[in-house]
């Protein structure tokens, strides 16, 4: 398992786990539902369905829970602002949040 020293290093990895548009869209209601503790399980449920059925990968929640939680909110805000690229990052992607530079090896 890769260790990340900060959220800025984790962010490109997190976005790389969300290449499928349907998976990203399923995170929006899931992230919104996280605001209510009673809906926390439901919120992650939407996101996990996206990963298992569309991304075919393991959600970062299992290996990096705090960063994953922060990443879900970052992606939620970017979706609402219309700033999340239609084609998320591939290997070598160095920008996560506009203006940020992430070391090449962090992905």
Backbone as a printed PyTorch tensor [residue, N CA C, xyz], in Angstrom:
tensor([[[  0.8450,  -1.1730,   0.0000],
         [  0.0000,   0.0000,   0.0000],
         [  0.8940,   1.2390,   0.0000]],

        [[  0.5880,   2.1710,  -0.8690],
         [  1.3310,   3.4210,  -0.9670],
         [  0.9630,   4.3150,   0.2120]],

        [[  1.9490,   4.9450,   0.8170],
         [  1.7210,   5.8890,   1.9110],
         [  1.8030,   7.3060,   1.3420]],

        [[  0.9040,   8.1530,   1.7760],
         [  0.8820,   9.5360,   1.3340],
         [  1.1700,  10.4300,   2.5260]],

        [[  2.0330,  11.4030,   2.3460],
         [  2.4160,  12.3040,   3.4340],
         [  1.4040,  13.4200,   3.6290]],

        [[  0.5690,  13.6570,   2.6130],
         [ -0.3960,  14.7500,   2.7180],
         [ -1.5600,  14.4940,   1.7620]],

        [[ -2.6100,  15.2750,   1.9510],
         [ -3.7420,  15.1690,   1.0420],
         [ -3.3460,  15.5950,  -0.3630]],

        [[ -2.4740,  16.5840,  -0.4850],
         [ -2.0230,  17.0330,  -1.8150],
         [ -1.3490,  15.8890,  -2.5830]],

        [[ -0.6350,  15.0360,  -1.8990],
         [ -0.0240,  13.8790,  -2.5510],
         [ -1.0690,  12.8120,  -2.8660]],

        [[ -2.0570,  12.6710,  -1.9940],
         [ -3.0970,  11.6510,  -2.1620],
         [ -4.0710,  12.0050,  -3.2840]],

        [[ -4.3200,  13.2810,  -3.4880],
         [ -5.3680,  13.7480,  -4.3920],
         [ -5.2730,  13.1680,  -5.8120]],

        [[ -4.1190,  13.1990,  -6.4880],
         [ -4.0630,  12.5980,  -7.8360],
         [ -4.4070,  11.1140,  -7.8290]],

        [[ -3.9670,  10.3940,  -6.7960],
         [ -4.3320,   8.9830,  -6.6750],
         [ -5.8480,   8.8480,  -6.5680]],

        [[ -6.4520,   9.6690,  -5.7140],
         [ -7.9000,   9.6070,  -5.4900],
         [ -8.6610,   9.8840,  -6.7880]],

        [[ -8.2890,  10.9450,  -7.4960],
         [ -8.9810,  11.2510,  -8.7520],
         [ -8.7530,  10.1620,  -9.7920]],

        [[ -7.5900,   9.5310,  -9.7550],
         [ -7.3130,   8.4290, -10.6690],
         [ -8.1970,   7.2180, -10.4260]],

        [[ -8.7570,   7.1190,  -9.2230],
         [ -9.6700,   6.0330,  -8.8910],
         [-11.0910,   6.3400,  -9.3350]],

        [[-11.2870,   7.4850,  -9.9770],
         [-12.6200,   7.9300, -10.3720],
         [-12.6380,   8.3510, -11.8400]],

        [[-12.1650,   7.4950, -12.7110],
         [-12.1330,   7.8020, -14.1420],
         [-13.5080,   7.6760, -14.7930]],

        [[-14.3240,   6.7910, -14.2710],
         [-15.6370,   6.5430, -14.8560],
         [-16.6160,   7.6400, -14.4320]],

        [[-17.2570,   8.2570, -15.4090],
         [-18.1690,   9.3730, -15.1460],
         [-19.3430,   8.9680, -14.2440]],

        [[-19.8820,   7.7870, -14.4530],
         [-21.0110,   7.3240, -13.6360],
         [-20.5790,   7.1480, -12.1880]],

        [[-19.4060,   6.6030, -11.9800],
         [-18.8960,   6.4460, -10.6160],
         [-18.7770,   7.8110,  -9.9480]],

        [[-18.2170,   8.7990, -10.6540],
         [-18.0790,  10.1470, -10.0790],
         [-19.4360,  10.7320,  -9.7460]],

        [[-20.3940,  10.5420, -10.6270],
         [-21.7370,  11.0880, -10.3780],
         [-22.4110,  10.4120,  -9.1910]],

        [[-22.1420,   9.1220,  -8.9910],
         [-22.7140,   8.4280,  -7.8450],
         [-22.1250,   8.9380,  -6.5290]],

        [[-20.9350,   9.5170,  -6.5960],
         [-20.3310,  10.0810,  -5.3860],
         [-21.0460,  11.3620,  -4.9350]],

        [[-21.6610,  12.0850,  -5.8630],
         [-22.2910,  13.3630,  -5.5000],
         [-23.4240,  13.1630,  -4.4930]],

        [[-24.4230,  12.3110,  -4.7840],
         [-25.4420,  12.1240,  -3.7430],
         [-24.8620,  11.4560,  -2.5050]],

        [[-23.8620,  10.6090,  -2.7190],
         [-23.2300,   9.9560,  -1.5800],
         [-22.5190,  10.9560,  -0.6840]],

        [[-21.7720,  11.8860,  -1.2770],
         [-21.0540,  12.8890,  -0.4910],
         [-22.0230,  13.8400,   0.1900]],

        [[-23.0790,  14.2070,  -0.4880],
         [-24.0780,  15.0680,   0.1280],
         [-24.7480,  14.3980,   1.3080]],

        [[-24.9760,  13.1030,   1.1980],
         [-25.6350,  12.3670,   2.2710],
         [-24.7330,  12.2060,   3.4910]],

        [[-23.4200,  12.3120,   3.2840],
         [-22.4880,  12.1570,   4.3950],
         [-22.6550,  13.2420,   5.4480]],

        [[-23.2740,  14.3300,   5.0920],
         [-23.4510,  15.4190,   6.0550],
         [-24.3480,  15.0190,   7.2110]],

        [[-25.1690,  14.0490,   6.9860],
         [-26.0780,  13.5790,   8.0310],
         [-25.5440,  12.2360,   8.5240]],

        [[-25.2200,  12.1690,   9.7970],
         [-24.6190,  10.9330,  10.3190],
         [-25.4620,   9.6970,  10.0450]],

        [[-26.7570,   9.8270,  10.1120],
         [-27.6290,   8.6790,   9.8580],
         [-27.5120,   8.1890,   8.4240]],

        [[-27.1200,   9.0790,   7.5200],
         [-27.0250,   8.7210,   6.1070],
         [-25.6040,   8.3550,   5.7000]],

        [[-24.6990,   8.3020,   6.6600],
         [-23.2970,   8.0290,   6.3420],
         [-23.1330,   6.7090,   5.5890]],

        [[-23.7660,   5.6530,   6.0820],
         [-23.6790,   4.3630,   5.4010],
         [-24.2570,   4.4170,   4.0050]],

        [[-25.3600,   5.1190,   3.8590],
         [-25.9820,   5.2860,   2.5420],
         [-25.0460,   6.0470,   1.6030]],

        [[-24.4000,   7.0760,   2.1450],
         [-23.4850,   7.8880,   1.3330],
         [-22.3470,   7.0580,   0.7770]],

        [[-21.7160,   6.3080,   1.6510],
         [-20.6420,   5.4410,   1.1790],
         [-21.1920,   4.3530,   0.2680]],

        [[-22.4170,   3.9310,   0.5020],
         [-23.0280,   2.9140,  -0.3470],
         [-23.0850,   3.3460,  -1.7970]],

        [[-23.5180,   4.5840,  -2.0570],
         [-23.5480,   5.1000,  -3.4330],
         [-22.1450,   5.0650,  -4.0430]],

        [[-21.1810,   5.5530,  -3.2810],
         [-19.8090,   5.6040,  -3.7940],
         [-19.2740,   4.2020,  -4.0680]],

        [[-19.5100,   3.2780,  -3.1380],
         [-18.9930,   1.9320,  -3.3110],
         [-19.6370,   1.2120,  -4.4880]],

        [[-20.9230,   1.4470,  -4.7320],
         [-21.5740,   0.8760,  -5.9190],
         [-20.8440,   1.3610,  -7.1680]],

        [[-20.5060,   2.6510,  -7.1850],
         [-19.7680,   3.1980,  -8.3310],
         [-18.4380,   2.4970,  -8.5380]],

        [[-17.7250,   2.2430,  -7.4560],
         [-16.4210,   1.5850,  -7.5900],
         [-16.5560,   0.1350,  -8.0210]],

        [[-17.4430,  -0.6110,  -7.3750],
         [-17.5470,  -2.0370,  -7.6680],
         [-18.1710,  -2.3190,  -9.0320]],

        [[-19.1780,  -1.5360,  -9.4350],
         [-19.8720,  -1.8150, -10.7010],
         [-19.3210,  -1.0620, -11.9020]],

        [[-18.7060,   0.1070, -11.6890],
         [-18.2700,   0.9160, -12.8250],
         [-16.7530,   1.0640, -12.9100]],

        [[-16.0900,   1.3290, -11.7990],
         [-14.6380,   1.4790, -11.8050],
         [-13.9320,   0.1310, -11.7480]],

        [[-14.5720,  -0.8700, -11.1190],
         [-13.9820,  -2.1940, -10.9260],
         [-12.6740,  -2.0900, -10.1380]],

        [[-12.7310,  -1.2690,  -9.0760],
         [-11.5710,  -1.1550,  -8.2080],
         [-12.0180,  -1.0750,  -6.7540]],

        [[-11.0710,  -1.0520,  -5.8540],
         [-11.3430,  -1.0250,  -4.4220],
         [-11.3890,   0.4280,  -3.9630]],

        [[-12.4680,   0.8610,  -3.3180],
         [-12.5520,   2.2440,  -2.8660],
         [-11.3860,   2.6230,  -1.9520]],

        [[-10.8890,   3.8380,  -2.1220],
         [ -9.7780,   4.3240,  -1.3020],
         [-10.1710,   4.4160,   0.1710]],

        [[-11.4660,   4.3950,   0.4590],
         [-11.9470,   4.4380,   1.8370],
         [-11.3510,   3.3040,   2.6600]],

        [[-11.1320,   2.1610,   2.0380],
         [-10.6270,   0.9990,   2.7550],
         [ -9.1530,   1.1360,   3.1400]],

        [[ -8.3810,   1.8530,   2.3300],
         [ -6.9480,   1.9450,   2.6080],
         [ -6.5150,   3.3190,   3.1180]],

        [[ -7.2680,   4.3700,   2.7890],
         [ -6.9050,   5.7390,   3.1710],
         [ -8.1530,   6.5030,   3.6140]],

        [[ -8.8180,   6.0950,   4.6940],
         [-10.1140,   6.6950,   5.0600],
         [-10.1300,   8.2130,   5.2040]],

        [[ -9.1940,   8.8360,   5.9330],
         [ -9.2920,  10.3040,   6.0720],
         [ -9.0980,  11.0300,   4.7450]],

        [[ -8.0970,  10.5900,   3.9600],
         [ -7.8650,  11.2300,   2.6640],
         [ -9.0300,  10.9770,   1.7120]],

        [[ -9.5800,   9.7860,   1.7600],
         [-10.7160,   9.4630,   0.9080],
         [-11.9170,  10.3560,   1.2360]],

        [[-12.1580,  10.5530,   2.5260],
         [-13.2620,  11.4200,   2.9490],
         [-13.0370,  12.8400,   2.4220]],

        [[-11.8070,  13.3520,   2.5840],
         [-11.4870,  14.6960,   2.0810],
         [-11.5900,  14.7380,   0.5600]],

        [[-11.1410,  13.6700,  -0.1030],
         [-11.2110,  13.6180,  -1.5660],
         [-12.6390,  13.6140,  -2.0790]],

        [[-13.5220,  12.9130,  -1.3730],
         [-14.9330,  12.8950,  -1.7810],
         [-15.5190,  14.2940,  -1.7190]],

        [[-15.1870,  15.0380,  -0.6800],
         [-15.6970,  16.4140,  -0.5650],
         [-15.0790,  17.3280,  -1.6010]],

        [[-13.7740,  17.1610,  -1.8760],
         [-13.1220,  17.9690,  -2.9040],
         [-13.7770,  17.7080,  -4.2580]],

        [[-14.0180,  16.4280,  -4.5690],
         [-14.6400,  16.0910,  -5.8480],
         [-16.0820,  16.6010,  -5.8920]],

        [[-16.8010,  16.5080,  -4.7890],
         [-18.1780,  17.0080,  -4.6910],
         [-18.2330,  18.4970,  -5.0190]],

        [[-17.3460,  19.2780,  -4.4160],
         [-17.3200,  20.7230,  -4.6600],
         [-16.9500,  21.0110,  -6.1130]],

        [[-15.9720,  20.2840,  -6.6540],
         [-15.5790,  20.5080,  -8.0470],
         [-16.7080,  20.1550,  -9.0100]],

        [[-17.4570,  19.1020,  -8.7240],
         [-18.6020,  18.7390,  -9.5730],
         [-19.6410,  19.8610,  -9.5340]],

        [[-19.9610,  20.3460,  -8.3440],
         [-20.9650,  21.4120,  -8.2200],
         [-20.5300,  22.6980,  -8.9090]],

        [[-19.2500,  22.9760,  -8.9100],
         [-18.7260,  24.1900,  -9.5680],
         [-18.4650,  23.9840, -11.0540]],

        [[-18.6220,  22.7540, -11.5300],
         [-18.3700,  22.4690, -12.9410],
         [-16.8970,  22.4880, -13.2830]],

        [[-16.0340,  22.2040, -12.3210],
         [-14.5890,  22.2820, -12.5300],
         [-13.9040,  20.9200, -12.5780]],

        [[-14.6520,  19.8560, -12.4300],
         [-14.0330,  18.5390, -12.5060],
         [-13.9180,  18.1640, -13.9800]],

        [[-12.7090,  17.8730, -14.4600],
         [-12.5510,  17.5610, -15.8770],
         [-13.3610,  16.3300, -16.2810]],

        [[-13.8230,  16.3360, -17.5180],
         [-14.6050,  15.1890, -17.9940],
         [-13.7270,  13.9430, -18.0990]],

        [[-12.4440,  14.1280, -18.3080],
         [-11.4990,  13.0170, -18.3500],
         [-10.5390,  13.1590, -17.1800]],

        [[-10.7650,  12.4470, -16.0760],
         [ -9.8730,  12.5270, -14.9190],
         [ -8.4560,  12.0700, -15.2470]],

        [[ -7.5520,  12.2370, -14.3110],
         [ -6.1340,  12.0300, -14.5740],
         [ -5.7450,  10.5970, -14.9020]],

        [[ -4.7200,  10.5070, -15.6870],
         [ -4.0610,   9.2340, -15.9810],
         [ -2.7110,   9.2680, -15.2610]],

        [[ -1.9430,   8.2400, -15.4270],
         [ -0.6150,   8.1890, -14.8100],
         [  0.1980,   9.4130, -15.2260]],

        [[  0.9160,   9.9720, -14.2820],
         [  1.7370,  11.1410, -14.5600],
         [  1.0230,  12.4610, -14.3160]],

        [[ -0.2520,  12.4160, -13.9700],
         [ -1.0170,  13.6290, -13.6930],
         [ -0.4420,  14.3080, -12.4690]],

        [[ -0.1740,  15.6160, -12.5510],
         [  0.4860,  16.2910, -11.4410],
         [ -0.3660,  17.3580, -10.7780]],

        [[ -1.5350,  17.6780, -11.3190],
         [ -2.3720,  18.7040, -10.7080],
         [ -3.6440,  18.0820, -10.1780]],

        [[ -4.0450,  18.4880,  -9.0020],
         [ -5.2440,  17.9510,  -8.3900],
         [ -6.2550,  19.0730,  -8.1840]],

        [[ -5.8850,  20.0220,  -7.3890],
         [ -6.7100,  21.1910,  -7.1410],
         [ -6.0900,  22.3070,  -7.9720]],

        [[ -6.8820,  23.1260,  -8.6760],
         [ -6.3040,  24.1620,  -9.5350],
         [ -5.1830,  24.9240,  -8.8300]],

        [[ -4.0250,  24.9820,  -9.4980],
         [ -2.8760,  25.6870,  -8.9530],
         [ -1.9140,  24.8000,  -8.1830]],

        [[ -2.3260,  23.6040,  -7.8160],
         [ -1.4570,  22.7090,  -7.0470],
         [ -0.4990,  21.9790,  -7.9630]],

        [[  0.6770,  21.7200,  -7.4380],
         [  1.6490,  20.8810,  -8.1340],
         [  1.9540,  19.7170,  -7.2080]],

        [[  1.8510,  18.5220,  -7.7290],
         [  2.0740,  17.3190,  -6.9370],
         [  3.2840,  16.5940,  -7.5100]],

        [[  4.1720,  16.0820,  -6.6540],
         [  5.3420,  15.3630,  -7.1680],
         [  4.9320,  14.2180,  -8.1020]],

        [[  5.7150,  14.0370,  -9.1600],
         [  5.4170,  13.0410, -10.1860],
         [  5.2250,  11.6560,  -9.5870]],

        [[  5.9990,  11.2670,  -8.5950],
         [  5.9110,   9.9290,  -8.0320],
         [  4.7490,   9.7210,  -7.0690]],

        [[  3.9990,  10.7730,  -6.7800],
         [  2.9120,  10.6580,  -5.7960],
         [  1.7340,   9.8630,  -6.3280]],

        [[  1.6550,   9.6640,  -7.6280],
         [  0.5340,   8.9490,  -8.2030],
         [  0.8070,   7.4930,  -8.0690]]])
